Amino acid sequence: MASARRGRGGGGVNGVVRLRPRDRGDGGGGSMAGRVAVLAFCVAGIWSAYIYQGVLQETLSTKRFGPEARRFEHLAFLNFAQNVVCFVWSFIMIKLWSSGSSSAGRAPLWKYWGVSVTNTIGPTMGIEALKYISYPAQVLAKSSKMIPVMLMGTLLYGVKYTFPEYLCTFLVAGGVSTFALLKTSSKTIKKLANPNAPLGYALCFLNLAFDGYTNSTQDLIKSRYPKTNPWDIMLGMNLWGTIYNAVIMFVAPLLFSNWPYANGFEAVKFCQENPEVAWDIFLFCLCGAVGQNFIFLTISRFGSLTNTTITTTRKFMSIVVSSVISGNPLSPKQWGSVVMVFSGLSIQIYLKWKKEKGREHKE
């Protein structure tokens, strides 16, 4: 959906932006107490924004609304709403913080039209997966981003990886695979619209593939236009995302009577009949936009590695919250799979930290 890409250098749902500033492990100067306070503020902001966004996402995908107990079937509408909110949010941020700066050296808006195609398709697949698999399963699947990266690197470019890196991949791949093969509780299955694990996981991995292209293209735009700031990227990505989703959800249904994809008119009508859905969607989008502020602050003060650590632990806590609060009980074996995945991610973070420390010593 719309925000900034979480993980290596940035985080979030559409128009997600990855930042690549000079890492600053010192927290930007100041007293130790001040740095700890800022870090705690960043952690609290990222955790609260994205964990609550996950709760809202799961609620919208599983809950039945109104006297007729109907599901909100138009999950792709969340991406359109996220695009709109994040476009407005980034426009306001630019006016507040960058209104006096020159546009020279910043990427023009038309540069984002191509990458916004994949950034529209990818998140849609990720959120549609919630019709077929549980939220914890989706979070785990989308945490395995390193697997396609290493596969493509090895098969296409002959990249050699170290044993610890292969170990990380084995733990993550093994944990996700084991979780997928273990039987899901009947309580969780009943909450799904159309239980279909193979399709759900396939959509998640396609989401990762599109995200990979989106990330690389954003990096390319940033390198070609070095004065482009995160809000510029967020504005451009969400402008085109809003246009694409508007065409898909509002124009296409008018042109094709049997339009098979999400219908924006039906989604709006559902929200009018069930105001709580509209409120949940607004809060969902607002969490994504606000979360971006904390991600940008974290990266600028403490570096991308600290941000990766915070977002990784946030994913684990999202699974815990989903299991405890949202009623998705996990078996002991499934919890073992979760621990396996996050052990691999933790080792990966440690390896990155060790590599950066070594680079600092050389400098």
Short mmCIF file of C-alpha atoms in Angstrom, two decimals:
data_model
loop_
_atom_site.label_atom_id
_atom_site.label_comp_id
_atom_site.label_asym_id
_atom_site.label_seq_id
_atom_site.Cartn_x
_atom_site.Cartn_y
_atom_site.Cartn_z
CA MET A 1 0.00 0.00 0.00
CA ALA A 2 1.15 3.56 0.18
CA SER A 3 3.93 4.68 2.40
CA ALA A 4 7.63 3.99 2.67
CA ARG A 5 9.24 0.66 2.18
CA ARG A 6 9.87 -1.10 5.45
CA GLY A 7 13.05 -2.98 5.96
CA ARG A 8 16.44 -2.19 4.47
CA GLY A 9 16.51 1.56 4.54
CA GLY A 10 12.83 2.35 4.96
CA GLY A 11 9.40 0.96 5.60
CA GLY A 12 5.40 0.62 4.54
CA VAL A 13 2.31 -0.02 2.34
CA ASN A 14 2.00 1.76 -1.13
CA GLY A 15 4.40 4.35 -2.37
CA VAL A 16 6.63 2.99 0.21
CA VAL A 17 9.93 4.82 0.29
CA ARG A 18 13.35 3.46 1.03
CA LEU A 19 15.88 5.86 2.41
CA ARG A 20 19.59 5.48 1.97
CA PRO A 21 21.18 8.21 4.07
CA ARG A 22 24.51 8.00 5.80
CA ASP A 23 23.94 5.71 8.76
CA ARG A 24 24.29 7.45 12.09
CA GLY A 25 24.66 5.01 14.91
CA ASP A 26 25.31 7.86 17.33
CA GLY A 27 21.67 8.93 17.28
CA GLY A 28 22.55 12.32 15.87
CA GLY A 29 24.55 13.62 18.82
CA GLY A 30 23.39 14.92 22.18
CA SER A 31 23.45 13.29 25.60
CA MET A 32 23.04 9.56 26.06
CA ALA A 33 19.73 10.10 27.87
CA GLY A 34 18.50 12.25 24.99
CA ARG A 35 19.48 9.65 22.38
CA VAL A 36 17.80 6.88 24.35
CA ALA A 37 14.66 8.99 24.69
CA VAL A 38 14.54 9.67 20.93
CA LEU A 39 15.13 5.98 20.16
CA ALA A 40 12.37 4.95 22.59
CA PHE A 41 10.09 7.49 20.93
CA CYS A 42 10.85 6.01 17.50
CA VAL A 43 10.30 2.44 18.67
CA ALA A 44 7.00 3.35 20.34
CA GLY A 45 5.87 5.22 17.21
CA ILE A 46 6.72 2.46 14.74
CA TRP A 47 5.36 -0.32 16.93
CA SER A 48 2.11 1.43 17.81
CA ALA A 49 1.39 2.67 14.25
CA TYR A 50 2.07 -0.57 12.42
CA ILE A 51 0.84 -3.04 15.02
CA TYR A 52 -2.46 -1.17 15.21
CA GLN A 53 -2.54 -0.99 11.42
CA GLY A 54 -2.17 -4.77 11.36
CA VAL A 55 -5.07 -5.17 13.80
CA LEU A 56 -7.24 -2.96 11.58
CA GLN A 57 -6.18 -4.84 8.46
CA GLU A 58 -7.08 -8.16 10.04
CA THR A 59 -10.39 -6.78 11.33
CA LEU A 60 -11.39 -5.52 7.89
CA SER A 61 -10.49 -8.82 6.24
CA THR A 62 -12.20 -11.18 8.71
CA LYS A 63 -14.95 -9.37 10.60
CA ARG A 64 -18.62 -9.47 9.55
CA PHE A 65 -20.44 -6.14 9.58
CA GLY A 66 -24.02 -4.95 9.89
CA PRO A 67 -27.24 -6.81 10.69
CA GLU A 68 -26.70 -9.08 7.69
CA ALA A 69 -23.23 -10.05 8.94
CA ARG A 70 -21.53 -9.31 5.60
CA ARG A 71 -17.80 -9.32 4.96
CA PHE A 72 -15.96 -6.37 3.48
CA GLU A 73 -14.96 -8.12 0.26
CA HIS A 74 -13.25 -5.12 -1.33
CA LEU A 75 -9.84 -5.36 0.33
CA ALA A 76 -8.10 -3.83 -2.69
CA PHE A 77 -9.98 -0.63 -1.85
CA LEU A 78 -7.62 -0.27 1.13
CA ASN A 79 -4.76 0.33 -1.30
CA PHE A 80 -6.69 3.06 -3.09
CA ALA A 81 -7.57 4.73 0.22
CA GLN A 82 -3.96 4.41 1.39
CA ASN A 83 -2.76 6.05 -1.83
CA VAL A 84 -5.11 9.00 -1.35
CA VAL A 85 -4.26 9.57 2.32
CA CYS A 86 -0.50 9.22 1.80
CA PHE A 87 -0.61 11.52 -1.24
CA VAL A 88 -2.32 14.21 0.84
CA TRP A 89 0.02 13.54 3.78
CA SER A 90 3.20 13.84 1.70
CA PHE A 91 1.88 16.99 -0.01
CA ILE A 92 1.35 18.58 3.42
CA MET A 93 4.82 17.50 4.60
CA ILE A 94 6.43 19.00 1.50
CA LYS A 95 4.60 22.28 2.02
CA LEU A 96 5.62 22.35 5.68
CA TRP A 97 9.27 21.34 5.35
CA SER A 98 10.35 21.78 1.72
CA SER A 99 8.24 24.63 0.40
CA GLY A 100 11.18 26.99 0.05
CA SER A 101 13.62 24.55 -1.56
CA SER A 102 14.37 24.47 -5.27
CA SER A 103 12.98 21.69 -7.47
CA ALA A 104 16.32 21.44 -9.29
CA GLY A 105 17.87 18.02 -8.86
CA ARG A 106 14.59 16.47 -7.72
CA ALA A 107 12.84 13.81 -9.78
CA PRO A 108 9.82 15.10 -11.77
CA LEU A 109 6.48 13.47 -10.98
CA TRP A 110 6.24 11.72 -14.34
CA LYS A 111 9.32 9.65 -13.45
CA TYR A 112 7.20 7.60 -11.04
CA TRP A 113 4.52 6.41 -13.46
CA GLY A 114 6.31 3.15 -14.36
CA VAL A 115 7.40 2.00 -10.92
CA SER A 116 3.97 2.90 -9.55
CA VAL A 117 2.48 0.12 -11.68
CA THR A 118 4.32 -2.57 -9.71
CA ASN A 119 3.75 -0.64 -6.50
CA THR A 120 0.01 -0.80 -7.21
CA ILE A 121 -0.07 -4.49 -8.11
CA GLY A 122 2.27 -5.80 -5.38
CA PRO A 123 0.53 -4.48 -2.24
CA THR A 124 -2.85 -5.43 -3.72
CA MET A 125 -1.69 -9.05 -3.95
CA GLY A 126 -0.40 -8.90 -0.39
CA ILE A 127 -3.68 -7.66 1.05
CA GLU A 128 -5.81 -9.96 -1.11
CA ALA A 129 -3.85 -12.87 0.39
CA LEU A 130 -5.72 -12.25 3.66
CA LYS A 131 -8.79 -13.80 2.06
CA TYR A 132 -6.94 -17.09 1.86
CA ILE A 133 -4.44 -17.24 4.74
CA SER A 134 -4.31 -15.85 8.28
CA TYR A 135 -2.63 -12.59 9.19
CA PRO A 136 0.26 -14.32 11.06
CA ALA A 137 0.88 -16.48 7.97
CA GLN A 138 0.93 -13.40 5.77
CA VAL A 139 3.40 -11.60 8.04
CA LEU A 140 5.73 -14.62 8.06
CA ALA A 141 5.55 -15.06 4.29
CA LYS A 142 6.33 -11.40 3.67
CA SER A 143 9.28 -11.61 6.08
CA SER A 144 11.09 -13.97 3.70
CA LYS A 145 12.25 -11.25 1.33
CA MET A 146 15.83 -12.51 1.45
CA ILE A 147 14.91 -15.82 -0.21
CA PRO A 148 14.10 -14.52 -3.73
CA VAL A 149 17.00 -12.05 -3.47
CA MET A 150 19.52 -14.83 -2.78
CA LEU A 151 17.97 -17.18 -5.34
CA MET A 152 18.13 -14.57 -8.09
CA GLY A 153 21.65 -13.57 -7.06
CA THR A 154 22.90 -17.15 -7.14
CA LEU A 155 21.10 -18.39 -10.27
CA LEU A 156 21.35 -15.30 -12.47
CA TYR A 157 24.49 -13.52 -11.33
CA GLY A 158 26.60 -16.25 -9.71
CA VAL A 159 26.80 -14.39 -6.40
CA LYS A 160 28.56 -16.33 -3.64
CA TYR A 161 27.11 -16.08 -0.14
CA THR A 162 28.69 -17.00 3.19
CA PHE A 163 27.60 -19.94 5.32
CA PRO A 164 25.88 -17.68 7.92
CA GLU A 165 23.88 -16.05 5.10
CA TYR A 166 22.75 -19.45 3.83
CA LEU A 167 21.89 -20.38 7.43
CA CYS A 168 19.67 -17.31 7.71
CA THR A 169 17.88 -18.24 4.51
CA PHE A 170 17.46 -21.85 5.62
CA LEU A 171 15.93 -20.78 8.94
CA VAL A 172 13.52 -18.34 7.30
CA ALA A 173 12.54 -20.66 4.44
CA GLY A 174 12.24 -23.64 6.78
CA GLY A 175 10.14 -21.68 9.26
CA VAL A 176 7.75 -20.33 6.64
CA SER A 177 7.44 -23.74 4.95
CA THR A 178 6.81 -25.54 8.23
CA PHE A 179 4.23 -22.98 9.29
CA ALA A 180 2.46 -23.36 5.95
CA LEU A 181 2.37 -27.16 6.18
CA LEU A 182 1.13 -27.30 9.77
CA LYS A 183 -2.61 -27.51 10.29
CA THR A 184 -4.27 -24.17 10.99
CA SER A 185 -6.78 -24.05 13.83
CA SER A 186 -10.43 -24.38 12.85
CA LYS A 187 -11.17 -21.09 14.63
CA THR A 188 -8.76 -19.25 12.36
CA ILE A 189 -9.99 -20.97 9.19
CA LYS A 190 -13.60 -20.02 9.93
CA LYS A 191 -12.60 -16.35 9.93
CA LEU A 192 -11.15 -16.52 6.40
CA ALA A 193 -13.29 -15.60 3.40
CA ASN A 194 -11.94 -18.35 1.11
CA PRO A 195 -9.34 -20.57 2.83
CA ASN A 196 -6.73 -21.52 0.24
CA ALA A 197 -3.17 -21.67 1.58
CA PRO A 198 -1.32 -22.29 -1.73
CA LEU A 199 -3.02 -19.29 -3.37
CA GLY A 200 -2.50 -17.08 -0.32
CA TYR A 201 1.23 -17.83 -0.09
CA ALA A 202 1.62 -17.46 -3.86
CA LEU A 203 0.11 -13.96 -3.67
CA CYS A 204 2.51 -13.04 -0.83
CA PHE A 205 5.56 -14.18 -2.78
CA LEU A 206 4.39 -12.35 -5.91
CA ASN A 207 4.00 -9.31 -3.66
CA LEU A 208 7.65 -9.70 -2.64
CA ALA A 209 8.75 -10.02 -6.27
CA PHE A 210 6.99 -6.80 -7.27
CA ASP A 211 8.32 -5.09 -4.15
CA GLY A 212 11.85 -6.05 -5.15
CA TYR A 213 11.48 -4.31 -8.50
CA THR A 214 9.85 -1.29 -6.86
CA ASN A 215 12.69 -0.97 -4.34
CA SER A 216 15.40 -1.16 -7.01
CA THR A 217 13.68 1.41 -9.21
CA GLN A 218 13.22 3.81 -6.30
CA ASP A 219 16.95 3.51 -5.58
CA LEU A 220 17.70 4.27 -9.24
CA ILE A 221 15.50 7.38 -9.19
CA LYS A 222 17.18 8.57 -5.98
CA SER A 223 20.67 8.05 -7.44
CA ARG A 224 19.81 9.95 -10.64
CA TYR A 225 18.10 12.77 -8.77
CA PRO A 226 20.12 13.09 -5.52
CA LYS A 227 18.11 16.04 -4.16
CA THR A 228 14.91 14.00 -4.17
CA ASN A 229 13.70 13.60 -0.58
CA PRO A 230 11.47 10.86 0.89
CA TRP A 231 8.36 13.02 0.71
CA ASP A 232 8.96 13.66 -3.02
CA ILE A 233 9.06 9.90 -3.64
CA MET A 234 6.02 9.32 -1.47
CA LEU A 235 4.11 12.06 -3.32
CA GLY A 236 5.01 10.76 -6.78
CA MET A 237 4.32 7.11 -5.98
CA ASN A 238 0.96 7.81 -4.40
CA LEU A 239 -0.13 10.28 -7.08
CA TRP A 240 0.21 7.62 -9.77
CA GLY A 241 -1.08 4.91 -7.44
CA THR A 242 -4.23 6.96 -6.86
CA ILE A 243 -4.69 7.41 -10.61
CA TYR A 244 -4.18 3.71 -11.41
CA ASN A 245 -6.45 2.49 -8.63
CA ALA A 246 -9.12 5.04 -9.53
CA VAL A 247 -9.13 3.78 -13.12
CA ILE A 248 -9.24 0.14 -12.01
CA MET A 249 -11.89 0.56 -9.32
CA PHE A 250 -14.12 3.36 -10.65
CA VAL A 251 -13.65 3.72 -14.41
CA ALA A 252 -13.35 0.08 -15.47
CA PRO A 253 -16.63 -1.00 -13.74
CA LEU A 254 -18.43 1.65 -15.81
CA LEU A 255 -16.91 0.35 -19.04
CA PHE A 256 -17.28 -3.37 -18.36
CA SER A 257 -20.53 -4.65 -16.86
CA ASN A 258 -18.92 -7.90 -15.65
CA TRP A 259 -15.77 -6.33 -14.25
CA PRO A 260 -14.19 -9.15 -12.17
CA TYR A 261 -11.91 -7.01 -10.05
CA ALA A 262 -12.70 -4.86 -7.00
CA ASN A 263 -15.49 -2.35 -7.55
CA GLY A 264 -14.92 1.02 -5.93
CA PHE A 265 -18.58 1.98 -6.08
CA GLU A 266 -19.57 -1.14 -4.14
CA ALA A 267 -16.82 -0.46 -1.58
CA VAL A 268 -18.05 3.11 -1.04
CA LYS A 269 -21.65 1.89 -0.73
CA PHE A 270 -20.57 -0.71 1.86
CA CYS A 271 -18.82 2.03 3.86
CA GLN A 272 -21.94 4.21 3.73
CA GLU A 273 -24.04 1.34 5.06
CA ASN A 274 -21.43 0.46 7.69
CA PRO A 275 -19.74 3.67 8.94
CA GLU A 276 -17.43 1.71 11.25
CA VAL A 277 -15.77 0.25 8.16
CA ALA A 278 -15.10 3.72 6.77
CA TRP A 279 -13.61 4.76 10.13
CA ASP A 280 -11.40 1.65 10.30
CA ILE A 281 -10.16 2.31 6.75
CA PHE A 282 -9.31 5.92 7.61
CA LEU A 283 -7.40 4.85 10.74
CA PHE A 284 -5.64 2.12 8.74
CA CYS A 285 -4.40 4.71 6.23
CA LEU A 286 -3.50 7.23 8.92
CA CYS A 287 -1.39 4.64 10.76
CA GLY A 288 0.59 4.00 7.58
CA ALA A 289 1.21 7.70 6.98
CA VAL A 290 2.14 8.48 10.60
CA GLY A 291 4.35 5.40 10.78
CA GLN A 292 6.37 6.85 7.91
CA ASN A 293 7.31 9.86 10.04
CA PHE A 294 8.82 7.59 12.68
CA ILE A 295 10.65 5.51 10.07
CA PHE A 296 12.17 8.62 8.48
CA LEU A 297 13.16 9.93 11.93
CA THR A 298 14.72 6.59 12.91
CA ILE A 299 16.80 6.33 9.74
CA SER A 300 17.98 9.93 9.87
CA ARG A 301 19.02 9.68 13.55
CA PHE A 302 20.15 6.07 13.96
CA GLY A 303 20.58 4.56 10.49
CA SER A 304 18.81 1.96 8.39
CA LEU A 305 20.11 -0.99 10.42
CA THR A 306 18.40 0.27 13.58
CA ASN A 307 15.21 0.75 11.58
CA THR A 308 15.43 -2.82 10.25
CA THR A 309 15.81 -4.14 13.79
CA ILE A 310 12.78 -2.19 15.02
CA THR A 311 10.56 -3.22 12.09
CA THR A 312 11.60 -6.87 12.40
CA THR A 313 10.69 -7.00 16.08
CA ARG A 314 7.47 -5.19 15.21
CA LYS A 315 6.51 -8.01 12.86
CA PHE A 316 7.03 -10.54 15.63
CA MET A 317 4.89 -8.50 18.00
CA SER A 318 2.20 -8.24 15.32
CA ILE A 319 1.97 -12.02 15.29
CA VAL A 320 1.79 -12.12 19.08
CA VAL A 321 -0.97 -9.49 19.10
CA SER A 322 -2.88 -11.32 16.37
CA SER A 323 -2.67 -14.57 18.30
CA VAL A 324 -3.59 -13.15 21.70
CA ILE A 325 -5.98 -10.31 20.91
CA SER A 326 -7.42 -11.08 17.48
CA GLY A 327 -8.14 -14.73 18.22
CA ASN A 328 -5.73 -16.54 15.90
CA PRO A 329 -4.40 -19.28 18.20
CA LEU A 330 -1.10 -20.86 17.18
CA SER A 331 -0.02 -24.36 18.11
CA PRO A 332 3.35 -24.94 19.85
CA LYS A 333 4.76 -26.19 16.54
CA GLN A 334 3.59 -23.06 14.77
CA TRP A 335 5.20 -20.90 17.44
CA GLY A 336 8.36 -22.91 16.81
CA SER A 337 8.15 -21.94 13.14
CA VAL A 338 7.70 -18.29 14.09
CA VAL A 339 10.77 -18.41 16.33
CA MET A 340 12.70 -20.14 13.54
CA VAL A 341 11.91 -17.36 11.06
CA PHE A 342 12.78 -14.53 13.43
CA SER A 343 15.96 -16.30 14.52
CA GLY A 344 17.05 -16.22 10.90
CA LEU A 345 16.12 -12.54 10.59
CA SER A 346 17.97 -11.75 13.84
CA ILE A 347 21.14 -13.44 12.56
CA GLN A 348 20.82 -11.46 9.34
CA ILE A 349 20.61 -8.21 11.32
CA TYR A 350 23.67 -9.22 13.38
CA LEU A 351 25.65 -9.97 10.19
CA LYS A 352 24.75 -6.53 8.78
CA TRP A 353 25.75 -4.88 12.06
CA LYS A 354 29.07 -6.75 12.07
CA LYS A 355 29.77 -5.77 8.46
CA GLU A 356 29.04 -2.10 9.14
CA LYS A 357 31.28 -2.10 12.22
CA GLY A 358 34.06 -3.58 10.13
CA ARG A 359 33.56 -0.87 7.49
CA GLU A 360 33.71 1.83 10.17
CA HIS A 361 37.00 0.47 11.52
CA LYS A 362 38.53 0.50 8.02
CA GLU A 363 37.52 4.13 7.59
#
